[in-house]
Coordinates of C-alpha atoms in Angstrom, one line a residue:
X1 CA -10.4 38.0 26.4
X2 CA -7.4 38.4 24.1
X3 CA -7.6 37.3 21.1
X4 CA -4.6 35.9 18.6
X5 CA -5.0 35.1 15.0
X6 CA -8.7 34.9 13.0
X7 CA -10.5 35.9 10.2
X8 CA -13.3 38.7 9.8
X9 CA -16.3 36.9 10.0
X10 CA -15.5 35.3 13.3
X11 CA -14.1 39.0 14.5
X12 CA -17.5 40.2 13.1
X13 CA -19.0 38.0 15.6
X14 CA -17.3 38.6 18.3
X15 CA -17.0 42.2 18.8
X16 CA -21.5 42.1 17.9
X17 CA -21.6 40.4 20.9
X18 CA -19.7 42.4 22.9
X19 CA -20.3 45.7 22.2
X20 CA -23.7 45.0 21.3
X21 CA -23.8 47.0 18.0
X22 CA -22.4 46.5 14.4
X23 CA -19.7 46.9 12.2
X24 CA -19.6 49.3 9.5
X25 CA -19.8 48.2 6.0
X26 CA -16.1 48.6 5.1
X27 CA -15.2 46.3 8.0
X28 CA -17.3 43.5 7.1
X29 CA -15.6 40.0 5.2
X30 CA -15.0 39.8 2.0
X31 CA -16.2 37.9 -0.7
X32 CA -13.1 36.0 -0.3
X33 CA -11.5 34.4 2.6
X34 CA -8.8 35.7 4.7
X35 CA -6.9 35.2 7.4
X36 CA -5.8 38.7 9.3
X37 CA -4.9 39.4 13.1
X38 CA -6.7 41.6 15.0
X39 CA -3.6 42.6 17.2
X40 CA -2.7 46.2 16.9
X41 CA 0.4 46.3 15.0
X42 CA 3.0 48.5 16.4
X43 CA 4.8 51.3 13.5
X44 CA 7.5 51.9 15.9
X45 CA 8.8 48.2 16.1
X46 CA 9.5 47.3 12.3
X47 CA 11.6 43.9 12.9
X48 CA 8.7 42.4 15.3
X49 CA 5.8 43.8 12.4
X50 CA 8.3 41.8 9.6
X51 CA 8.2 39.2 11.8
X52 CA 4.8 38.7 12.1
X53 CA 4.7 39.4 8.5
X54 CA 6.5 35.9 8.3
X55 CA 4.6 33.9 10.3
X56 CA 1.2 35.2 8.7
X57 CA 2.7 33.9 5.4
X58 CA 2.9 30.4 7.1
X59 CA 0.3 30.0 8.7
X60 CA -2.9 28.2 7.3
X61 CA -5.0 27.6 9.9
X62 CA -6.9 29.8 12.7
X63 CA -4.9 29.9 16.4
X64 CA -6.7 31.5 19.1
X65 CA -5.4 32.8 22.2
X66 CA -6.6 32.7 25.6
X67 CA -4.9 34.7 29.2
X68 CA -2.4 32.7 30.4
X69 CA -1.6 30.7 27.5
X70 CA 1.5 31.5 24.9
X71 CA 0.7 32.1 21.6
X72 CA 0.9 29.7 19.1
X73 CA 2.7 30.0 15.9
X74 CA 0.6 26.8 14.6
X75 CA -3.0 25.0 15.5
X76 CA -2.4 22.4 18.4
X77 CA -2.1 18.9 16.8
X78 CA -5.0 16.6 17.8
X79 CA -4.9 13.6 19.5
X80 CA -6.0 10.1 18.9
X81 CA -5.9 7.9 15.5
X82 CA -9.1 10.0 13.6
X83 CA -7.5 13.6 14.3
X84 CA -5.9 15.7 11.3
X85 CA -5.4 18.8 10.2
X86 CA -8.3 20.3 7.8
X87 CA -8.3 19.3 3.9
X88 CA -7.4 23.0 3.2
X89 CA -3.8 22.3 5.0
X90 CA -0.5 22.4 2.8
X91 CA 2.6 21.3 3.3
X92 CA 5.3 24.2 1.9
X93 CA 7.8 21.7 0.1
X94 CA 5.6 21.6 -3.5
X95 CA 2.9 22.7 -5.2
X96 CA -1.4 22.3 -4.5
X97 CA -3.0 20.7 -7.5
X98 CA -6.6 20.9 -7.5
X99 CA -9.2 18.0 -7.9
X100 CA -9.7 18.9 -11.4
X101 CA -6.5 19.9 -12.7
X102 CA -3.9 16.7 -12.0
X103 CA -3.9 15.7 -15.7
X104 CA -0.3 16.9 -16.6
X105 CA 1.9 15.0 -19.4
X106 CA 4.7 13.4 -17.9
X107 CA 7.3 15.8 -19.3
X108 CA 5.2 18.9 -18.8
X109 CA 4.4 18.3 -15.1
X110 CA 4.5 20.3 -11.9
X111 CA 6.0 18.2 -9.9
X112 CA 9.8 17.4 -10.4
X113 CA 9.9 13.8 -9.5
X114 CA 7.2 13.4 -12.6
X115 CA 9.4 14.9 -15.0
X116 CA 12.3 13.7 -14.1
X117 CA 10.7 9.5 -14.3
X118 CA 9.4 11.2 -17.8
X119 CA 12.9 11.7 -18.9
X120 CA 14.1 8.3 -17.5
X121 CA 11.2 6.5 -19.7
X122 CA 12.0 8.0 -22.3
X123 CA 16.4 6.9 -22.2
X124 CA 15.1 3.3 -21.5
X125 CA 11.2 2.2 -22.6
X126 CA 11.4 1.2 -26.7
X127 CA 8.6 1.5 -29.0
X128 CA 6.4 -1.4 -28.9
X129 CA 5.3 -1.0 -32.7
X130 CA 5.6 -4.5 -34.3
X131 CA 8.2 -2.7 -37.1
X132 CA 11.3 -2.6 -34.5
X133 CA 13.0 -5.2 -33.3
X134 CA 11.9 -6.2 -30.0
X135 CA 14.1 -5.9 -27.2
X136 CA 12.4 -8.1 -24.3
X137 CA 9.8 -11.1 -24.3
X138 CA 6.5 -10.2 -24.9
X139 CA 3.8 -9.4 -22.1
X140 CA 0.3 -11.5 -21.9
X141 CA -0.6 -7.9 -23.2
X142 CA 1.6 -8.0 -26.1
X143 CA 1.3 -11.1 -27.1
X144 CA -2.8 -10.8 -27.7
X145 CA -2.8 -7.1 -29.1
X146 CA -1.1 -7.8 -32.4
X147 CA 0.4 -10.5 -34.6
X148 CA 4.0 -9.7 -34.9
X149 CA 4.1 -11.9 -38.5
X150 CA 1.7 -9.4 -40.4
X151 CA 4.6 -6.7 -40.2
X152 CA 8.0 -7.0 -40.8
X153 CA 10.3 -5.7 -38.0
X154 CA 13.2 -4.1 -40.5
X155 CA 13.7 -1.2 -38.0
X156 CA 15.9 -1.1 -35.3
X157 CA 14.7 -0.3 -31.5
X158 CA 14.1 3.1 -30.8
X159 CA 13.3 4.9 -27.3
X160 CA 9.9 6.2 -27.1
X161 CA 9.5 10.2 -27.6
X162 CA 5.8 10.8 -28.2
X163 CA 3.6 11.6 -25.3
X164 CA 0.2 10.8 -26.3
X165 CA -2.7 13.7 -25.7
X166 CA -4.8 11.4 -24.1
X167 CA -2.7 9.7 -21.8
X168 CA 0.3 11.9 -21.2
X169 CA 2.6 9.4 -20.8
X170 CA 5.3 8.8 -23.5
X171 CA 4.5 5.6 -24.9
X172 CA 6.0 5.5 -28.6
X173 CA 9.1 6.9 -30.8
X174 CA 6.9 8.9 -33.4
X175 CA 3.2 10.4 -33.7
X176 CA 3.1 8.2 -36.7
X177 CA 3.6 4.9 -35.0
X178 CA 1.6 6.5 -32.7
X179 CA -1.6 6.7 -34.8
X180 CA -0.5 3.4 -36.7
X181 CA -1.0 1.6 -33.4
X182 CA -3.5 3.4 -32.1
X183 CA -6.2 0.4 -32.0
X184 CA -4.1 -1.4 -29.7
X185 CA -3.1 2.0 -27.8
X186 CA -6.7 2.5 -27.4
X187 CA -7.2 -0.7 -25.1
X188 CA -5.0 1.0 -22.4
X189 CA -5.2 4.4 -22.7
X190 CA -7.7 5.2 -20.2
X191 CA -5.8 3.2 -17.6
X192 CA -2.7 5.3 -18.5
X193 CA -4.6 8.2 -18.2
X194 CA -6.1 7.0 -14.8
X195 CA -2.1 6.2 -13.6
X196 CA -1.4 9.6 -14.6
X197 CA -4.0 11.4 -12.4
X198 CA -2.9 9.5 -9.7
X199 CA 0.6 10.1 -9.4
X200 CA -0.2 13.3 -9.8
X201 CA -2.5 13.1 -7.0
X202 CA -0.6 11.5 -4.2
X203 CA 2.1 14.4 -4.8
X204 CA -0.7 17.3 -4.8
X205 CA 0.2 18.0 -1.0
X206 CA -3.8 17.9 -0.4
X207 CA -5.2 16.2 2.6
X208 CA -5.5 12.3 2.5
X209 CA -8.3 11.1 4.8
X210 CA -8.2 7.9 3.5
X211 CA -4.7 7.3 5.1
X212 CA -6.5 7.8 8.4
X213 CA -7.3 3.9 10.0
X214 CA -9.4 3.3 12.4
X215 CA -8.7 2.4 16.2
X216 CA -9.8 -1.4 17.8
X217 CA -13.4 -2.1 17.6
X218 CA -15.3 -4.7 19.9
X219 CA -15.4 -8.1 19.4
X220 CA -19.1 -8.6 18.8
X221 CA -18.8 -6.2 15.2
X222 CA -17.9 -8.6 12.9
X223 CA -16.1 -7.7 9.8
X224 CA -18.0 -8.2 6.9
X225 CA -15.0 -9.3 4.0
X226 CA -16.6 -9.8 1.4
X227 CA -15.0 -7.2 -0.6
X228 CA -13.3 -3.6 -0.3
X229 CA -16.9 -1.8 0.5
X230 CA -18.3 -4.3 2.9
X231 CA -15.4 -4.7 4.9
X232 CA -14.2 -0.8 4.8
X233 CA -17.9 0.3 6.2
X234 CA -18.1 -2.6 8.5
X235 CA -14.7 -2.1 10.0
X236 CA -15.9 1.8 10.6
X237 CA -13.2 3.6 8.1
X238 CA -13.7 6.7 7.1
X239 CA -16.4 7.5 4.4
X240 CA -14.2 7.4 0.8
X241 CA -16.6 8.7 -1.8
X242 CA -15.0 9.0 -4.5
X243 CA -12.8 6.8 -6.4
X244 CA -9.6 8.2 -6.4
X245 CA -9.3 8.1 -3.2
X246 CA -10.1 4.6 -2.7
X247 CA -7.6 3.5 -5.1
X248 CA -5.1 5.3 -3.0
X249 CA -6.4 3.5 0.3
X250 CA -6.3 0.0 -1.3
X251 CA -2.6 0.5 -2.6
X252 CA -1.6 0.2 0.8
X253 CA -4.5 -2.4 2.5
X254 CA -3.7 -5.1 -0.3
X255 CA -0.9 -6.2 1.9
X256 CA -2.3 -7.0 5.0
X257 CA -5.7 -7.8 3.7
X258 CA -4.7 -10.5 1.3
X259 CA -3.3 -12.1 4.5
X260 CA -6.4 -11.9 6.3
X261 CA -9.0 -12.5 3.6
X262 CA -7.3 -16.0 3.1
X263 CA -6.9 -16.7 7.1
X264 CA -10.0 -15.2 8.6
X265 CA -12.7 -17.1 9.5
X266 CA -14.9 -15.1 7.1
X267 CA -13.1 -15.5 4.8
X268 CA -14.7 -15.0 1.3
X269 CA -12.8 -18.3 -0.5
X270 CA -14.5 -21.3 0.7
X271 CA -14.9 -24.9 -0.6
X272 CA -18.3 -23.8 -2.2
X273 CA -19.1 -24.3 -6.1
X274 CA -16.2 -21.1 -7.4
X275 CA -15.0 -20.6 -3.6
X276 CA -11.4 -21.7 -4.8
X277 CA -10.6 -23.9 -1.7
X278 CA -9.3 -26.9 -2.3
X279 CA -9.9 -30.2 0.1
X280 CA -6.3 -29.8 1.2
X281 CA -7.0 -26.0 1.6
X282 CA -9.8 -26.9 4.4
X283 CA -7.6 -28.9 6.4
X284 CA -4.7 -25.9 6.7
X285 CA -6.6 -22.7 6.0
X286 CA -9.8 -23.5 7.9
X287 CA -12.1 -26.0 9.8
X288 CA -10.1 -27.8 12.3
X289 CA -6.8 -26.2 11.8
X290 CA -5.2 -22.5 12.2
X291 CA -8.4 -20.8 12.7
X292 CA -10.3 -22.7 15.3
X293 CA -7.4 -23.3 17.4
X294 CA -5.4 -20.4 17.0
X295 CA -6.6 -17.6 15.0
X296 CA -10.2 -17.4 17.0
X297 CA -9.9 -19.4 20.3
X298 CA -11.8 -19.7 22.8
X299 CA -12.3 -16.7 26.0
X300 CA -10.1 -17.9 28.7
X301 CA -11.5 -15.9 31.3
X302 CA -8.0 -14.0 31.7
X303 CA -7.8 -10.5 33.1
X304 CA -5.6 -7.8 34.5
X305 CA -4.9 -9.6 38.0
X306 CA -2.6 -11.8 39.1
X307 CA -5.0 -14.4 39.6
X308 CA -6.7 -13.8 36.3
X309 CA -3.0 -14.7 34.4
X310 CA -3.8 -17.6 31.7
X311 CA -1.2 -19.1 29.7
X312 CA -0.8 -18.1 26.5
X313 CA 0.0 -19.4 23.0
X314 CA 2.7 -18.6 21.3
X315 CA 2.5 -15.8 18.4
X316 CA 1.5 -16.8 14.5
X317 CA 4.7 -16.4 12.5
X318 CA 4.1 -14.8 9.3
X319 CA 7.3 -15.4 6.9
X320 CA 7.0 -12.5 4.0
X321 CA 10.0 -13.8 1.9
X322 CA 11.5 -11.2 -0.7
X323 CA 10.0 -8.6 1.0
X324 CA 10.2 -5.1 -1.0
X325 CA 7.5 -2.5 -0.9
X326 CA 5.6 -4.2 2.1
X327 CA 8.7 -3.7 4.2
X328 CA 8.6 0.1 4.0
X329 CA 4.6 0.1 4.6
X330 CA 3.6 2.1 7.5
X331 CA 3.6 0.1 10.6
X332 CA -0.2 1.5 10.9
X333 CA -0.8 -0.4 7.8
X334 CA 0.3 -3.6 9.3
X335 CA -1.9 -3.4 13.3
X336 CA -5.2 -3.2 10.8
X337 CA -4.1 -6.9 10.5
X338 CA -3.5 -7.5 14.1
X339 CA -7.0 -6.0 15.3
X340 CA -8.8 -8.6 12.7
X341 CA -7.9 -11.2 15.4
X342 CA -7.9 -9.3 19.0
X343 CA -7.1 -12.4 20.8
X344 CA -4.0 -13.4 19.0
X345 CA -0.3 -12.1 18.9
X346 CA 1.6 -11.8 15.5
X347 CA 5.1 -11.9 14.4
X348 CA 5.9 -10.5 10.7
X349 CA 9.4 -11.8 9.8
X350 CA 10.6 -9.6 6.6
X351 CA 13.2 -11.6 4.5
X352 CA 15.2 -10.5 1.5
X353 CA 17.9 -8.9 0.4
X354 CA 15.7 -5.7 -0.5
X355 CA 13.8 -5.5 2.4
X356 CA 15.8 -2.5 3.8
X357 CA 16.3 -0.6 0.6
X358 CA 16.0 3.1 1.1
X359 CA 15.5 2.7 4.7
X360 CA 18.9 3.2 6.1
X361 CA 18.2 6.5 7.6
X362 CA 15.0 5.6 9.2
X363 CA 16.5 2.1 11.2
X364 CA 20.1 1.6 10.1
X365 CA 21.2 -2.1 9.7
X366 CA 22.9 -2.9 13.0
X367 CA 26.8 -5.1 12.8
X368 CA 26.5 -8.7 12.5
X369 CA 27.6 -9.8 16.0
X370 CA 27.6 -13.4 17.7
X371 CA 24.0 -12.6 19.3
X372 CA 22.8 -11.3 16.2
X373 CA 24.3 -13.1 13.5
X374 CA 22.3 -11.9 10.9
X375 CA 21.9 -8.2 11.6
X376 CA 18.1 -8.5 12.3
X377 CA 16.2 -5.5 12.9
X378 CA 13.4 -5.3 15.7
X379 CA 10.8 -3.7 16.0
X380 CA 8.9 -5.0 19.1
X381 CA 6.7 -1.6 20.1
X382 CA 4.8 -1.4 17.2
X383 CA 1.7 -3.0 19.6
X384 CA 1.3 -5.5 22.4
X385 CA 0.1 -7.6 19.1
X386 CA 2.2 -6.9 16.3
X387 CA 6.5 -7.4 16.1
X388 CA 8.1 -7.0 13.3
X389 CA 11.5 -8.8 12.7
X390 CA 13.4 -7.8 9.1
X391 CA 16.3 -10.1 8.2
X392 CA 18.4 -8.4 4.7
X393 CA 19.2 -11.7 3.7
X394 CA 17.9 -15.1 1.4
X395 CA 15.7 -16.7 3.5
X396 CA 17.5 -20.9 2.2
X397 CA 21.1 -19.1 4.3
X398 CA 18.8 -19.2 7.2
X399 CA 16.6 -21.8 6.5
X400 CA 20.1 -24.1 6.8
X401 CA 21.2 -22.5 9.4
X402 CA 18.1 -23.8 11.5
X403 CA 17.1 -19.9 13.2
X404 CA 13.8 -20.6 12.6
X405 CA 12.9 -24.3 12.5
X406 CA 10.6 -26.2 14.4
X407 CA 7.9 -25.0 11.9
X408 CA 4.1 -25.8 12.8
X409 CA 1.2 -25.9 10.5
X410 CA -0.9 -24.3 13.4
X411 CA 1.5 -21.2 14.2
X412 CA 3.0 -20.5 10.4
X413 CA 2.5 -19.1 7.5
X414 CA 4.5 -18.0 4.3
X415 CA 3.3 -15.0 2.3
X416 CA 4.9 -14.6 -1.1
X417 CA 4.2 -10.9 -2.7
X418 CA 4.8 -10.8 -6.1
X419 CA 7.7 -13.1 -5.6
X420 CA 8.7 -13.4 -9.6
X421 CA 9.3 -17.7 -9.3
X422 CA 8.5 -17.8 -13.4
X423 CA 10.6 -15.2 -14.3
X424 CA 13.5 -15.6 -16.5
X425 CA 16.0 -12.6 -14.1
X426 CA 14.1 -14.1 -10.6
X427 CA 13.8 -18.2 -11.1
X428 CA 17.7 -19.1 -10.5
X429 CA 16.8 -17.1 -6.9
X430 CA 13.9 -19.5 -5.6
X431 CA 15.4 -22.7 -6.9
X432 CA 17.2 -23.6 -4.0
X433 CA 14.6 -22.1 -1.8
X434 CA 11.3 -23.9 -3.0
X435 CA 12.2 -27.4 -2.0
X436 CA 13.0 -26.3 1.7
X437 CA 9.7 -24.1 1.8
X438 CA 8.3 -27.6 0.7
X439 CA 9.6 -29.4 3.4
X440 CA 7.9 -27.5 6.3
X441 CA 4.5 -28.3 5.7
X442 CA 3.4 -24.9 5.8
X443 CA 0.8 -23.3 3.9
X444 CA 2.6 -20.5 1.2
X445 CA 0.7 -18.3 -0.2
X446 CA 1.3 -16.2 -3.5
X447 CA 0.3 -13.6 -5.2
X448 CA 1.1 -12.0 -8.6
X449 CA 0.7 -8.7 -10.9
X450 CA -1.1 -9.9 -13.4
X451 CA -3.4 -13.4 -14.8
X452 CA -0.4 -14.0 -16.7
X453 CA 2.5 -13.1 -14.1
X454 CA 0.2 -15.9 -11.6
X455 CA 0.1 -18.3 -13.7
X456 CA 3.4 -18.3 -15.0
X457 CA 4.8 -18.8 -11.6
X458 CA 2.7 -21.6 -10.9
X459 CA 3.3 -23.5 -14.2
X460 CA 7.2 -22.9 -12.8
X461 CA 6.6 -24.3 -9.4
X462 CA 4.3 -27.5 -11.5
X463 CA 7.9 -28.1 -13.2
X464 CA 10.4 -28.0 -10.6
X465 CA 8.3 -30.2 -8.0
X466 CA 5.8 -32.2 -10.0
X467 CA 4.2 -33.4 -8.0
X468 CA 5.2 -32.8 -4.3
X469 CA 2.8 -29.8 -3.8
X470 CA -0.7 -30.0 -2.8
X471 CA -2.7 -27.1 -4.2
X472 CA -4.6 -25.3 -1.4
X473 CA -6.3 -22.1 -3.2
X474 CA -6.7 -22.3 -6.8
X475 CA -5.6 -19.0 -8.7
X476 CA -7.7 -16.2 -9.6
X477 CA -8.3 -13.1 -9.0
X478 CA -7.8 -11.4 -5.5
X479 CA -11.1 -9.9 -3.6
X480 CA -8.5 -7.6 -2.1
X481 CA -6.2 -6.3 -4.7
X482 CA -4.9 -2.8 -5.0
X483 CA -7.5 -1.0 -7.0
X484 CA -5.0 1.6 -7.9
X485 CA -2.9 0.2 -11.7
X486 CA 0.8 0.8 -11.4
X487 CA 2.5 1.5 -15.0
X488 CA 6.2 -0.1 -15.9
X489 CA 8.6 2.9 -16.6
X490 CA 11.0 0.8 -19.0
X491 CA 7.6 -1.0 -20.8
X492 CA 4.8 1.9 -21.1
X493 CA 2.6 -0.7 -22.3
X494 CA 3.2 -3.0 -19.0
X495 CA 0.6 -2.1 -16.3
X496 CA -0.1 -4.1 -13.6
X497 CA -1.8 -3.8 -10.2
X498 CA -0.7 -5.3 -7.0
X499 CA -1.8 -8.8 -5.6
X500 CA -4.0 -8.9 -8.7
X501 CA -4.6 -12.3 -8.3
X502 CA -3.8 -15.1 -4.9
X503 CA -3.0 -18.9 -4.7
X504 CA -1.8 -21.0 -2.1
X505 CA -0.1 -24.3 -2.1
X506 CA 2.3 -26.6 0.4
X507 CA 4.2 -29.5 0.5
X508 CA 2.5 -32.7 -0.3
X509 CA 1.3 -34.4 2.6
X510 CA 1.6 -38.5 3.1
X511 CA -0.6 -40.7 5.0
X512 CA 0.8 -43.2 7.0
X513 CA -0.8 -46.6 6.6
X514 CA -0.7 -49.7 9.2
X515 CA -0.6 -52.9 7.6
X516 CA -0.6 -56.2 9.7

């Protein structure tokens, strides 16, 4: 047996049990581990012996080689959706931090793409001590921290400069507004700290087994979703111990498991004392509605034959209007969603005018033509359950244009992430669209960064339609929200999380009365 690339203990081994005796002292491993070849190198050849100089450089894992196979300049990639490469793998385009060195300030970082967002912070965030002028409207943050009257602002804004020890993040103009503040500072600091460690961790090139989702399981496990631990070790996920790395798993779940905690069948909002359902909400979210008769139904008795064929229903329509991050998730991400309901098909219909930012390279937009007047991109192989259908355009220029109407209560469903409705540089966009997302009778629901971003969008939707909503979910905070805190490069003080908190409304239904 020939053998390729391996270390010394496993050469050790080897040749013991061959040859029957042992290796002498010198030969034995060392303290520390190394990777070697056992092939005899060849003095004569020097361009071959460089060359293998260069791919032991590169490699990082063990190869072995068997007669009559090739050698391999790499371990063969494993198949199926649990195989990776070992946690000790690294990519060559950065640097390896370790578990316990990925506090860096933000200026001061290893990674490039750190310093370089330290330097854009610091040419556009102000100082948020009460002397300056302030610049923007107050946060819910803000706004509780300090009273602005107790101080007067004489000075004018300045761009923030100091990085703070704890933190690392540059979050004021001087170390002596710095340590002015630093009562209010204090209140956030460890979450800065916790952002910081966690940008740094998800560009450490380590190994991320928590980005590792799990295949189909069968229909008599039910998922238990009552939060993120009961529904990550009932839907068979890989073990995440540590908290870190759960943070980075739920940064990318929130999405599809916001949808499905509101429309499964077990779900954890119910019309229970503090459930959050509304009357209204029973009638489209549950009971007799979406989820008997389409999201569970009932075994057909359809198989693989011809004369198993049933007829099937049509596929739930999920409209994600201003689509931005979500669009770009992986479209692994997105199936976890389609294997919560193994019986039903699903269509995820991306609209917005960002929903293809920074994405040209991967699916370029295709020409507007007669057939495809919009220059929708599809995706229809993502799984014999899932297609995905992204439209870079408002979604009230194809609402009037009719490309998706008949809408049915049964079948439809509008998701709003983080859609912005309250806010002063987003409300002129959803003015004209609310009243026709109104008229379909279709359950919306919306999320939003913060207590205060939610319920500033829904005292915005109060005004504009009074009272021609019916209120389905009351808001509050979202059993499946992104564990991991996201920090706001031109406000330093600004954190947020995503779908921190859910609500769901729709247009208000009338019942028709006979009179003689």
């Amino acid at each position: 047996m020939q053998s390729g690339f391996t270390c010394h203990a496993c050469r050790f081994q080897l040749q013991r049990a061959i040859n029957g005796n042992f290796l002498t002292v010198a030969s034995r491993s060392p303290p520390r581990r190394k990777w070697t070849s056992v092939v005899k190198r060849d003095a004569q050849r020097p361009p071959k012996f460089q060359a293998h100089k260069i791919r032991q450089q590169r490699r990082n894992v063990v190869s072995f080689t068997y007669q009559g196979q090739n050698k391999q300049d790499k371990a063969p990639e494993l198949q199926g959706s649990r195989a990776s490469t070992p946690s000790f793998t690294r990519r060559d385009d950065g640097p390896l931090l370790r578990l316990d060195d990925l506090f860096h300030p933000f200026s001061l970082s290893p990674i490039p793409e750190i310093r370089r967002r330290a330097a854009m912070m610091k040419s556009n965030a102000y100082c948020p001590h009460s002397s300056h002028h302030q610049t923007h409207l107050p946060t819910a943050f803000q706004k509780s921290r300090t009273n602005t009257d107790e101080v007067e602002a004489g000075l004018p804004p300045a761009h923030v400069k100091f990085e703070c020890p704890d933190c690392g993040i540059p979050v004021y103009c001087c170390e002596d507004h710095w340590m002015d503040d630093f009562e209010n500072h204090i209140e956030i600091c460890d979450t800065l700290r916790q952002i910081n460690e966690d940008d740094h961790d998800i560009r450490s090139n380590r190994h991320f087994p928590e980005f590792e989702y799990p295949d189909p399981q069968i229909e008599e496990a039910l998922v238990n979703m009552t939060n993120w631990d009961t529904y990550l070790y009932s839907r068979e996920y890989h073990a995440i111990n540590e908290e870190r790395s759960l943070r980075q798993a739920t940064k990318l779940l929130t999405y599809p498991m916001t949808i499905a905690s509101v429309i499964h069948e077990l779900s954890p909002y119910n019309i229970r004392r503090g459930g959050r359902l509304t009357t209204e909400g029973l009638k489209s979210l549950s009971g007799n509605s979406a989820l008997r008769y389409m999201l569970h139904p009932p075994k057909s008795g359809g198989g693989i034959h011809v004369k198993d064929l049933r007829q099937s229903p049509p596929p739930m329509r999920i409209f994600i209007l201003g689509a931005r991050a979500e669009s770009s998730l992986p479209r692994e991400v997105w199936i976890q969603l389609a294997y919560l309901f193994p019986r039903v098909k699903f269509h995820l219909i991306l609209i917005g005018p960002e929903s293809m930012m920074n994405r040209d390279s991967e699916l370029p937009l295709p020409e507007r033509t007669p057939r495809n007047p919009f220059g929708a991109v599809i995706e229809g192989r993502i799984s014999f359950q899932l297609k995905i259908s992204t439209f870079v355009e408002y979604y009230h220029t194809l609402h009037t244009a009719g490309l998706f109407q008949p809408f049915d209560p049964y079948f439809d469903c509008f998701v709003l992430f983080h859609p912005g409705l309250g806010h002063p540089a987003s409300a002129h966009e959803w003015e004209s669209t609310l009243p026709q997302l109104l008229e379909t009778k279709v359950p919306i629901l919306c999320t939003g960064y913060t207590e205060w971003d939610m319920n500033r969008d829904r005292q915005w939707v109060e005004e504009k339609v009074g009272g021609e909503i019916d209120l389905l979910m009351e808001p509050g905070e979202n059993k499946f929200r992104s564990l991991r805190w996201d920090l706001n490069d031109v406000d330093p003080s600004d954190i947020s999380c995503g779908n921190w908190g859910v609500w769901a409304f729709r247009g208000k239904r009338y019942e028709t009365t006979m009179k003689e």
